[in-house]
Structure formats: C-alpha cells, structure tokens
GROMACS .gro file of C-alpha atoms in nm:
model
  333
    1UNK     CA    1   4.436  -1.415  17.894
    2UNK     CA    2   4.643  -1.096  17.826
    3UNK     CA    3   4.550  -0.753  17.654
    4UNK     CA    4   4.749  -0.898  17.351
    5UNK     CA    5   4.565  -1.186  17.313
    6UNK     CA    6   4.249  -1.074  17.396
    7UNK     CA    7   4.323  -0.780  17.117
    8UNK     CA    8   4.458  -1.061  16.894
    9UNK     CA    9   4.120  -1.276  16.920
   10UNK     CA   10   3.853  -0.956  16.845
   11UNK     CA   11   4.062  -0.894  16.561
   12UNK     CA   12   4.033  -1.231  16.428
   13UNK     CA   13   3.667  -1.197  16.547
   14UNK     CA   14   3.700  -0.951  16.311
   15UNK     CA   15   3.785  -1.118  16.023
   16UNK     CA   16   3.554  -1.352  16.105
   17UNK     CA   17   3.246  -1.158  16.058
   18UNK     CA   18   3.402  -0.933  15.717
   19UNK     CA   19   3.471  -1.340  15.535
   20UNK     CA   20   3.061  -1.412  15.535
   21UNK     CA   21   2.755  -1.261  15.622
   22UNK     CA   22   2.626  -1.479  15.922
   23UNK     CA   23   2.802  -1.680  16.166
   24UNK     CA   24   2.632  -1.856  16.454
   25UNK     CA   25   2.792  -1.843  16.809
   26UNK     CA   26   2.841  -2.133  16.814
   27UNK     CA   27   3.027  -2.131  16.521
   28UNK     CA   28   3.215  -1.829  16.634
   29UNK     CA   29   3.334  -1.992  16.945
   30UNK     CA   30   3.444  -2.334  16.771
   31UNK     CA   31   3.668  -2.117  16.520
   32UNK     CA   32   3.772  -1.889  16.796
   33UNK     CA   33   3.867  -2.206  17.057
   34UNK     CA   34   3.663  -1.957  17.304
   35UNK     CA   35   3.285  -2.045  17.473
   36UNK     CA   36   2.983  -1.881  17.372
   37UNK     CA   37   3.051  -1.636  17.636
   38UNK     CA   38   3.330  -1.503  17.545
   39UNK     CA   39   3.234  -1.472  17.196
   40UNK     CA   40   2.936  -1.233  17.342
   41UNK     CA   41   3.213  -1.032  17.521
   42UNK     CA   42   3.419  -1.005  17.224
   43UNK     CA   43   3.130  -0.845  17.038
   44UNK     CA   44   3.026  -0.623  17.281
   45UNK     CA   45   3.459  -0.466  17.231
   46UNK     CA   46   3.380  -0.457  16.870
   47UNK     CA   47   3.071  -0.259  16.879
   48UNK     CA   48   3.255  -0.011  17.169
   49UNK     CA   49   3.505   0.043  16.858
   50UNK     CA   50   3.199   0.135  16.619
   51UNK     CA   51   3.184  -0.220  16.404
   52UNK     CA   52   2.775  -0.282  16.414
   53UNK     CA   53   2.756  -0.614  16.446
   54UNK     CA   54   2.395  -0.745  16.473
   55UNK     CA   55   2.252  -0.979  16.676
   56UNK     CA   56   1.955  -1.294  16.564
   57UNK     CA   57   1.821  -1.425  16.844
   58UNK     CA   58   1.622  -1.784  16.791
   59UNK     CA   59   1.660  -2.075  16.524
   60UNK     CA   60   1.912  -1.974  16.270
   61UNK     CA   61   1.970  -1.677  16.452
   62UNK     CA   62   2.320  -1.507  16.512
   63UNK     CA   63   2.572  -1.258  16.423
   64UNK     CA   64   2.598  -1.021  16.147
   65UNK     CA   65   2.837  -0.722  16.071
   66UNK     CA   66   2.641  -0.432  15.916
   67UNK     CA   67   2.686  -0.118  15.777
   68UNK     CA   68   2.677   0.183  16.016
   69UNK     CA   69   2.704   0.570  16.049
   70UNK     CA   70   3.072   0.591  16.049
   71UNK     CA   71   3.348   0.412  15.897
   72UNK     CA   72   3.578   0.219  16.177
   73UNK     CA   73   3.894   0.048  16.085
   74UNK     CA   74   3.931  -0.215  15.820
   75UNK     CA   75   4.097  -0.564  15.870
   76UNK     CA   76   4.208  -0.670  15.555
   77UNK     CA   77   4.402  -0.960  15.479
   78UNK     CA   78   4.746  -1.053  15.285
   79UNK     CA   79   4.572  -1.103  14.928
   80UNK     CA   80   4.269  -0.811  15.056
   81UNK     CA   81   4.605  -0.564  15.105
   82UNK     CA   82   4.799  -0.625  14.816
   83UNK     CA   83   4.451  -0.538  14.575
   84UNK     CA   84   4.373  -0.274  14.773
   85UNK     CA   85   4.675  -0.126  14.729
   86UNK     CA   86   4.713  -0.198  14.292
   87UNK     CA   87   4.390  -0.049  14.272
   88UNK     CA   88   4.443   0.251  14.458
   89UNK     CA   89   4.814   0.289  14.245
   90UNK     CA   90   4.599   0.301  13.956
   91UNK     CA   91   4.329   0.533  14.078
   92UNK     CA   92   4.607   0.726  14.147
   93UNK     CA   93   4.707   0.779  13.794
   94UNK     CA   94   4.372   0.928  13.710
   95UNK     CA   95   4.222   0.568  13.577
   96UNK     CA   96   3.922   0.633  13.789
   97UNK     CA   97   3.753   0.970  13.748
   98UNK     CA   98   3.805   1.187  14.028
   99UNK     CA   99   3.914   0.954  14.217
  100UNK     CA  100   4.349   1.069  14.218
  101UNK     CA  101   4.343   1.270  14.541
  102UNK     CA  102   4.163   1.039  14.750
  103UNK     CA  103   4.314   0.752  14.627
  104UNK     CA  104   4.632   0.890  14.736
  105UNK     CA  105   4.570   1.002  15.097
  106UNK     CA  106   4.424   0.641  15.094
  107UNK     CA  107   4.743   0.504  14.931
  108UNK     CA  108   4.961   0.707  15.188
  109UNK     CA  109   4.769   0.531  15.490
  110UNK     CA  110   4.798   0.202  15.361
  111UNK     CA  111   5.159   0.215  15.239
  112UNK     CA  112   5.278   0.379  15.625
  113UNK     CA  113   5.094   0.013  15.780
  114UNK     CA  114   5.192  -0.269  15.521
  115UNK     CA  115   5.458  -0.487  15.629
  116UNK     CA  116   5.764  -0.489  15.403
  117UNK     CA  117   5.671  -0.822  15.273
  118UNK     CA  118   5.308  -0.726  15.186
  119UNK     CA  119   5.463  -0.377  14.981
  120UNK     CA  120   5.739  -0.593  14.806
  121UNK     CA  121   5.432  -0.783  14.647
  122UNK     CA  122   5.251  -0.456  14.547
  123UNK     CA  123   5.586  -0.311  14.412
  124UNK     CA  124   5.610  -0.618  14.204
  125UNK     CA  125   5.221  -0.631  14.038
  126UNK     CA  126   5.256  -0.224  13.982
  127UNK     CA  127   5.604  -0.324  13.820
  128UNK     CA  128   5.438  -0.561  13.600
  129UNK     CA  129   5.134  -0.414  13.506
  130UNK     CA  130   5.064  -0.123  13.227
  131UNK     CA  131   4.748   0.089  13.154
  132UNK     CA  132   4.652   0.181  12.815
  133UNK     CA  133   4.590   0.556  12.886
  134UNK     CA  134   4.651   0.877  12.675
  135UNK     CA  135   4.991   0.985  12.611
  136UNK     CA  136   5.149   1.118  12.901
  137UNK     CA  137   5.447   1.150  13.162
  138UNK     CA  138   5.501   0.850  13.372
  139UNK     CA  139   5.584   0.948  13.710
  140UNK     CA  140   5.711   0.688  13.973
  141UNK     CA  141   5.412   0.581  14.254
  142UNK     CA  142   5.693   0.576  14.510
  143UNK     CA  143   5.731   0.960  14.468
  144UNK     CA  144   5.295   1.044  14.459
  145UNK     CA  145   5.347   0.828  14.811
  146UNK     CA  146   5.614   1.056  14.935
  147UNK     CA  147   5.446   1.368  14.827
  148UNK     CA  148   5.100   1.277  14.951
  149UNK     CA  149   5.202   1.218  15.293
  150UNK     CA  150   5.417   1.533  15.317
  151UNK     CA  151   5.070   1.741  15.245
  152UNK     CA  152   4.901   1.513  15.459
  153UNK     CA  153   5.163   1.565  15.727
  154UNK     CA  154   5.266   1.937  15.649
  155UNK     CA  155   5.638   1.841  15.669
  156UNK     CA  156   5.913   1.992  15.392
  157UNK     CA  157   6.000   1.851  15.087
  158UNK     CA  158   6.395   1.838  14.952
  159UNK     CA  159   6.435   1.768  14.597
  160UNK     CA  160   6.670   1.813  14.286
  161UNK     CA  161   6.465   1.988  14.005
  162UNK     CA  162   6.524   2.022  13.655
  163UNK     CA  163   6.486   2.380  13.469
  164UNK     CA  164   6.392   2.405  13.123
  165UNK     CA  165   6.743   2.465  13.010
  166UNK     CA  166   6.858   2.125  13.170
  167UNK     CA  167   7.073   2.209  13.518
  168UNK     CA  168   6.922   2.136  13.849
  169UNK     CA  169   6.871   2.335  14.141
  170UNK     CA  170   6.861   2.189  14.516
  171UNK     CA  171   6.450   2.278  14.655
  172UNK     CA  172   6.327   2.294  14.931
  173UNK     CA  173   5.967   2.382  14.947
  174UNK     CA  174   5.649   2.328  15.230
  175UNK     CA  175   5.394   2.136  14.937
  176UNK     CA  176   5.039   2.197  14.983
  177UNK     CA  177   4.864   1.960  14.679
  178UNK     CA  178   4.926   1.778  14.376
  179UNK     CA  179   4.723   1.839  14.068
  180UNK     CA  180   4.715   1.646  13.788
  181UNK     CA  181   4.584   1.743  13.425
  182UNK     CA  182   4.590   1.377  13.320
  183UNK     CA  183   4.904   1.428  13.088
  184UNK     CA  184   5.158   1.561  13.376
  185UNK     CA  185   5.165   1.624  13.742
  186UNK     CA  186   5.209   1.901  13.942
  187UNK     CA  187   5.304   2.026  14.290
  188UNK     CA  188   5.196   2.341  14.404
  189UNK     CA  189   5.420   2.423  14.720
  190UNK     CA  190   5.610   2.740  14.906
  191UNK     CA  191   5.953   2.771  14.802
  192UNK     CA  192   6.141   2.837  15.138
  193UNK     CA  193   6.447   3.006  14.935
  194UNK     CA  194   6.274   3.209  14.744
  195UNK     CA  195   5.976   3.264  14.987
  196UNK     CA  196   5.697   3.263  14.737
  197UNK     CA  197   5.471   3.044  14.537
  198UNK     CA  198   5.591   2.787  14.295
  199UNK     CA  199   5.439   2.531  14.068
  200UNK     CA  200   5.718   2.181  14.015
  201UNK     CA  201   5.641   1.935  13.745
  202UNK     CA  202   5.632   1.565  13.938
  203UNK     CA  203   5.904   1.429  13.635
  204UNK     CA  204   6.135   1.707  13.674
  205UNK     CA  205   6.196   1.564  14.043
  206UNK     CA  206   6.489   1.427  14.141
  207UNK     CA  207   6.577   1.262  14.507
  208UNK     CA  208   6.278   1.342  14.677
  209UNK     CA  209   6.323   1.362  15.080
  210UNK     CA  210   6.071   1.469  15.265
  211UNK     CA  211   6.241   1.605  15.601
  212UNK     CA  212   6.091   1.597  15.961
  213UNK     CA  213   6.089   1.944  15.943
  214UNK     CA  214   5.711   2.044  16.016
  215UNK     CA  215   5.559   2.380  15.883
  216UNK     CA  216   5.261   2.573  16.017
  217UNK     CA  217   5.005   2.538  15.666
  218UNK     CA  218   4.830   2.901  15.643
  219UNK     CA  219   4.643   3.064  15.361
  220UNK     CA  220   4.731   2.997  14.990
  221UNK     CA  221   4.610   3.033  14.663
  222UNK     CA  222   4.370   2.715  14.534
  223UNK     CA  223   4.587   2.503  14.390
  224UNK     CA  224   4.376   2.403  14.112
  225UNK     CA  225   4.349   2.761  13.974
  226UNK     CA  226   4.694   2.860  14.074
  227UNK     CA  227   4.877   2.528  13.853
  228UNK     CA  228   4.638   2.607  13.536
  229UNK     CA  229   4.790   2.968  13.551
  230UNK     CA  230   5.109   2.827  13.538
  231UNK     CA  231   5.089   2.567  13.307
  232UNK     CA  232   4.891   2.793  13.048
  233UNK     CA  233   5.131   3.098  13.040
  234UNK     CA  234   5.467   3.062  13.174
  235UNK     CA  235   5.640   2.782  12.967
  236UNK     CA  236   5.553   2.919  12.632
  237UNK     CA  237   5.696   3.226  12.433
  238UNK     CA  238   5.374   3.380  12.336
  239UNK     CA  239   5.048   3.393  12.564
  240UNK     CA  240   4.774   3.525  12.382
  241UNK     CA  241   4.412   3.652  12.524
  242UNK     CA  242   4.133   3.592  12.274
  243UNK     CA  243   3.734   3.702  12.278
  244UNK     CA  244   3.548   3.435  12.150
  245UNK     CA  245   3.164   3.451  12.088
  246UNK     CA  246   3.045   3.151  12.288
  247UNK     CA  247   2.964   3.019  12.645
  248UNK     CA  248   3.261   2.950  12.912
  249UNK     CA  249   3.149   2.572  12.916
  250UNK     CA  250   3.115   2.531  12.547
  251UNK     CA  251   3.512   2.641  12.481
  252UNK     CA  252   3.599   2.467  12.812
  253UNK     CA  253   3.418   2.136  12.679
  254UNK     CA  254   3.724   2.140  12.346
  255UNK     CA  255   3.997   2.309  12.544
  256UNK     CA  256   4.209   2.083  12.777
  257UNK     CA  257   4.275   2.271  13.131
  258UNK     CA  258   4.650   2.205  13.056
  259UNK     CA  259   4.646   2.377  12.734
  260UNK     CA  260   4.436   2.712  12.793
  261UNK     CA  261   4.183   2.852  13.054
  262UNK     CA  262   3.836   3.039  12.997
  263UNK     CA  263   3.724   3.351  13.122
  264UNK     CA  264   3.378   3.404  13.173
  265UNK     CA  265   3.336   3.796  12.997
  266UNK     CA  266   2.997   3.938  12.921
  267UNK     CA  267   2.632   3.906  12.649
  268UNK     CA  268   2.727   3.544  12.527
  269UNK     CA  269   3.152   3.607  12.517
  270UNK     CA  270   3.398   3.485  12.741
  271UNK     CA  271   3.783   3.533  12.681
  272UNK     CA  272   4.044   3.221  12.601
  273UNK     CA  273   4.371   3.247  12.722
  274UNK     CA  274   4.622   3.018  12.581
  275UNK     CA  275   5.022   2.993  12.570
  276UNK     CA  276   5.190   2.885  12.267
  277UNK     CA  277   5.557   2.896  12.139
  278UNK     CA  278   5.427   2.979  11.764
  279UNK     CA  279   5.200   3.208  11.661
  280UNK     CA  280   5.111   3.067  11.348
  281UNK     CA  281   5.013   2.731  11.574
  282UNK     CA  282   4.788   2.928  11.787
  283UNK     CA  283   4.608   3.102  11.523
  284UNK     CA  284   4.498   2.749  11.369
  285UNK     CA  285   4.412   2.637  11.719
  286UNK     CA  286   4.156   2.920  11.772
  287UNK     CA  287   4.034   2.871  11.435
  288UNK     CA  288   3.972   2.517  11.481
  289UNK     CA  289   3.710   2.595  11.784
  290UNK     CA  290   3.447   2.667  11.528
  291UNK     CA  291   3.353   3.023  11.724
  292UNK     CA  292   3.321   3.424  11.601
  293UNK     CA  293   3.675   3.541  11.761
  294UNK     CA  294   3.854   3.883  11.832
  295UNK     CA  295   4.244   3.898  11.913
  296UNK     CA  296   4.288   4.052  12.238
  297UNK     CA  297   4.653   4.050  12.225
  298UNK     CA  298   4.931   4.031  12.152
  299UNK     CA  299   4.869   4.216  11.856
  300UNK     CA  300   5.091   3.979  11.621
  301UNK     CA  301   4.851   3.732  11.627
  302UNK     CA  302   4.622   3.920  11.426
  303UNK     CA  303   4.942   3.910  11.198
  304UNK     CA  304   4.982   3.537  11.187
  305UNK     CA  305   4.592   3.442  11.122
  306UNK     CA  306   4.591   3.679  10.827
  307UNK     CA  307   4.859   3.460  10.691
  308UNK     CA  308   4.712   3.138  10.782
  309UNK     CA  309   4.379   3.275  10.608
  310UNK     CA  310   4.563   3.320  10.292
  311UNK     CA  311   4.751   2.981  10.273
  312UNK     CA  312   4.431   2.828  10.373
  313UNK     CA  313   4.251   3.049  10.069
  314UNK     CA  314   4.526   2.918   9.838
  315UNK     CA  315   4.439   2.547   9.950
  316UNK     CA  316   4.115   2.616   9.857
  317UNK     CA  317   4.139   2.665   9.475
  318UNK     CA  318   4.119   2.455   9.210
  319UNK     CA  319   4.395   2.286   9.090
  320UNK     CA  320   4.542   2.508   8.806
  321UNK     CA  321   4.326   2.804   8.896
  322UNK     CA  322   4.557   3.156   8.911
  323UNK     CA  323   4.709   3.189   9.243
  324UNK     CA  324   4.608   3.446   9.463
  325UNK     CA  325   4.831   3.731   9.573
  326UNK     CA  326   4.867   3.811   9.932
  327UNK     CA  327   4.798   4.118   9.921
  328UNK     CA  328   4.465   4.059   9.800
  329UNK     CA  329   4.392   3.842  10.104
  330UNK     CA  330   4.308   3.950  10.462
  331UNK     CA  331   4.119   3.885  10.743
  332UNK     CA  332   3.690   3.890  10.725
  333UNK     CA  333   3.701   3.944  10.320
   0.00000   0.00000   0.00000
C-alpha cells in the first residue's frame, strides 16, 4: 500500500467515524475493504494527528470519535462544504452577533481549499439567497474574501476608490482589519502613498488585487476606535461636541457607533460627539435623547436649537391661539 493510499483510507476512516457515533471494527474494516488490524493501525494515525477516537472493548463495544482539548482538522463532505460555507457568507454580513470577523478568517480558509466545483455551488446559493436585514450597503462576499486573507496574510492591497466628489484614485494600502457598523464596511489600512493612516469604505472599492507583496505588520491604532473617529467626524460639515447629563452606556444604548461616539466626562456627564451636515438636524437629534444637555461647540448650534425651540413652541399652541414672536422665545424659558 502507498503513503497515498494509506493517507486516502484514514481520511475516509475519518469520515467514517464524523457520519455516526459508534462503529464496530468490524464494521470499520468491511466498509474500509481492510482487516481488523489495519483498522487498529489506522486509528492509532488518527489519534497521532489529535482526533480522540475512543475505544469499547467487549459486547457492543468499539470505536467512537470524541471531543478533545484541541481542535484538529475537519473532513467535511461535498453537501457538509457548500453549508459551511452559506452560513459563514452570512455570518459574515453581521446575521450572527459577533460572529463577522471570525466568520471571515473562517470563510478565507475554507474558500483557499474548496475545489472550483464545490465554490461554483456556494457562489450560486449566496447568488440566490437574500436576508431581510436593516437598510444598508451591500458589499460583494468575493471582496470580504479578498480582504480577509490579505490581513490574515499581511500582503498589499491595490484598489480603485471612489472620493466623495465621484473620481477615483489608484490605492495601494498594507490593510490591517475590517470593521463593520452593520450599515457599511470599513477597512482600516496604511496608505503606502501617502504613508499614513486611512479609513476606505468596502462599496467605494473598485478592482480589488491583493499583490504578493508582503509587509512587516507593526504597531497601529485599534481599528475599532480609529474607524468610529472617522466615520463620526470627517464626512460631515459640522461636528459638534455636546455635554449631556447621563451615563456613557445610557447615550451609547440610543446612539448607533456609526452615527456618534461617547465620552466618558465626570459626576454623572459624559460628552457626545456627533457629525452632521445640518445644524438644525443635529439639534433635534440631541433633543430627542431625552437628557439635560450643554453645547460644547461649535457655538452655532446653540443658534440652531433656539430656533428649533421656537418652531417647536409654535407647534405647541392651540389652533387659532396668537402666534408667538421669536424674539420672545429662547432657550431654558
């Protein structure tokens, strides 16, 4: 017998043992077209490769495959694959909480073994499938793959990315994680170029490459933190700084991580910061939060909530009752 087909036989040993919970040798050996002995040998190579498998002695007696201290390699078959793989493409997407990172590295493994055939067959159930989910950005599973191995493997990224305004710009950047805030993903990565941090929405991505050129991954900021900056204050015209009178986890509990962050500040405060193109619109958002707050800055948004106080004061009256100037109206009267 050769290395091959002894390696071919433990595998379907394998198999063997992960279909049911017992098997007899006897059984084992019939299935295998091997002898008793042999099947003993064969278990003795999967337990040197960390599989427990447990032996019965006596009457109804025989061979188990148990749970052990470490996790060896799955065998999973053509129909085992392909599920394996849809579920982790949705985990992916953030259907399973806290579950998006792992399910990646996991999808990245999987994807870098299945035979074309097998990944055709995934490609086709993803392409068929939807998930009711919050409104979002849909970004392709093809490019999470791509990206997840080039952390995994600490090899550059080249992509054509989309500015605000429109026009693309060739990147090329050494990625270090993706985080998602459930509505849109993110990259947090070096720019070579421009030799500094940068944060690159997945959907703004165009012809992803990752090269074969490896980089040497050293410190960086944490990713999480570093994308919420982003995301909070640099898109928007306005980023305002608020004091509001309640506990970090009680304005973090109504306050998306994609739409503001919360500073922890001192005797039952903490601070919101939050990005908005309108003032008016971020006024109303603070107010909605239900909590004592103090404008930080910038100072015109003191300017816009005394206006939204007094068209709110007008909604207010009754119907025919004498307007009220707006002069009359400000802030805390």
């Amino acid at each position: 017998m050769t290395v091959e087909g002894t390696t071919e036989r433990v595998l379907r040993l394998l198999g063997l043992l992960q279909r049911r919970p017992s098997w007899t040798a006897a059984e084992l050996a019939a299935e295998l077209g091997v002898t008793d002995r042999c099947v003993r040998r064969d278990v003795g190579r999967l337990r040197a490769l960390g599989y427990p498998v447990h032996a019965t002695a006596g009457v109804g007696g025989g061979y188990q495959l148990g749970s052990g201290t470490r996790l060896p390699p799955l065998l999973l078959d053509d129909e085992e694959a392909i599920a394996t793989a849809v579920s982790l493409r949705l985990a992916s997407g953030g259907t399973v909480a806290g579950a998006g990172e792992a399910a990646l590295r996991a999808l990245a493994k999987l994807d870098q073994v299945m035979p074309p055939r097998l990944r055709a067959e995934v490609r086709a159930v993803h392409g068929a499938t939807e998930t009711l989910v919050g409104p979002g950005v849909e970004v392709d599973a093809e490019l999470l793959v791509t990206l997840a191995r080039a952390c995994r493997d600490a090899v550059r990224v080249r992509f054509r990315y989309a500015g605000r305004d429109g026009g693309e710009q060739e990147r090329t950047v050494e990625p270090v994680r993706m985080v998602t805030t459930g509505r849109r993903w993110y990259l947090m990565a070096r720019d070579v170029e421009r030799d500094d941090w940068r944060t690159f929405r997945l959907d703004r991505m165009r012809a992803v490459t990752a090269t074969t050129w490896r980089f040497r991954p050293g410190d960086h900021p944490d990713p999480v933190a570093y994308v919420q900056r982003s995301v909070t204050g640099a898109p928007y015209r306005h980023l305002a700084r608020v004091r509001l009178h309640a506990r970090p986890e009680q304005v973090q509990e109504l306050v998306p991580p994609q739409l503001g962050r919360v500073e922890d500040d001192r005797d039952g405060w903490c601070v919101l910061v939050v990005g908005g193109d309108d003032l008016g619109w971020l006024a109303l958002q603070v107010a909605r939060l239900g909590f004592e707050a103090e404008v930080l800055q910038p100072p015109e948004l003191r300017e816009a909530a005394a206006q939204l106080a007094h068209r709110l004061t007008a909604m207010a009256r009754p119907a025919g009752a004498s307007p009220v100037s707006a002069g009359s109206c400000a802030l805390g009267s």
